[in-house]
Amino acid sequence: MYFSDFSGQDSTKTQLLDLFKSERVPHALLLNGEEGCGHLQLALSFSSLLLCQDPTPLDSCKKCSSCKMYERYQHPDLHFSYPIHLSKTEHSETSDDQRSFFLEALEKYKCLGKKTWYSKMGNENKQGVIGVKESQSILSKISLKSFFGKAKILVMWMPELMNIQAANKLLKLIEEPPENTYFIFVSNNQSKILPTINSRLQSINVPRLKDENISAFLEERFQIEPSSAKNIAKISKGNLNKAITTHLDAGVSEMNRSLFVNWMRLCYSRNIADTIDWVNEFSKIGREQIKDFIIYSLEMYRQCIMGNYNMEIEGISESERSFLEKFKPFVNHQNISEINSIMNDAYYHMERNANPKILMLDVSIKLYKLLRTK
Ligand SMILES: [Zn+2]
């Protein structure tokens, strides 16, 4: 993403461009603002400018070999550091271990929020950390020669989640970085950055995004109708990440609903030829989406049971409600525990690289029998 790829934050863009033109770019820069204000995109766009071989007065050239590599965030002189979930036994993980996940999330959401990132790593409630192994990894990366002989950049997202040991290891490097090396920190909360680090940074405050910038972003990057883009922007209160996840979640839940309805009809009618066609099509949605779909299905079965006991069904759309009204008698106290265990097993095997076609056909055939239990 380049400066010209998103509207808004013009005064911050101007500040950054001025620093660049006057060759006064600090070696440790902090972009501080609320989540979803676009500061991560600004940090990335600014990085591309520092790496570009032929920049224009307003942006990177978008054509040189540096820009081409930057486009998929695969530039060898651009490094990322961000909080990750550390395992209990071994604290040896670094950001690079999650790099492909991180880039995938960046590609999908364009603007990342903390929860979005944590749930991408598998647990939205577990706090991420930038730990001491990460600092070691940064030290060794920064000591390498620049690939293109130009700038070397480390973008650190959420430095407020760096622990003390990690921070201590980086102090000297941030104080006296090698020539042409830039640290760009992107923080949601400057007051939580350890004071020893914070005092070494030159900071720029990034204000909230305006509603019109958010709706323009949704229209351009996600091809959303202007009227619904406006509505989403209004409820997101300046948080671009929230706007994007609201949009994507609505799309996913509609897709899951329609998949679920078709699948349950096929399982009930026991039409094997059509089930095989459905499974073949379904498995194309990808492993992560299949896992989402399994969780969605478990929730739908749970709602059926609630409905059977005349309990209030909450948090579902009108179209889900009308389907569940008709479908709920087929999921009952006789078959629910077996259905739950089949779906949980399916999730377990999806996580362990099971073939989705074989797995979902097997699950479907098991459901053929169970859905006829009255
Ligand atoms: Zn360029």
Coordinates of C-alpha atoms and ligand atoms in Angstrom, one line a residue, residues 52-54 60-64 67, ligand 1:
C52 CA 12.2 3.3 -3.5
Q53 CA 14.9 3.9 -6.0
D54 CA 13.2 6.7 -7.8
S60 CA 7.1 6.0 -4.2
C61 CA 7.5 5.4 -7.9
K62 CA 5.6 2.1 -7.8
K63 CA 7.7 0.8 -10.7
C64 CA 11.3 0.2 -9.6
C67 CA 8.7 -1.1 -5.2
Ligands
ZN1 ZN 10.1 2.8 -6.5

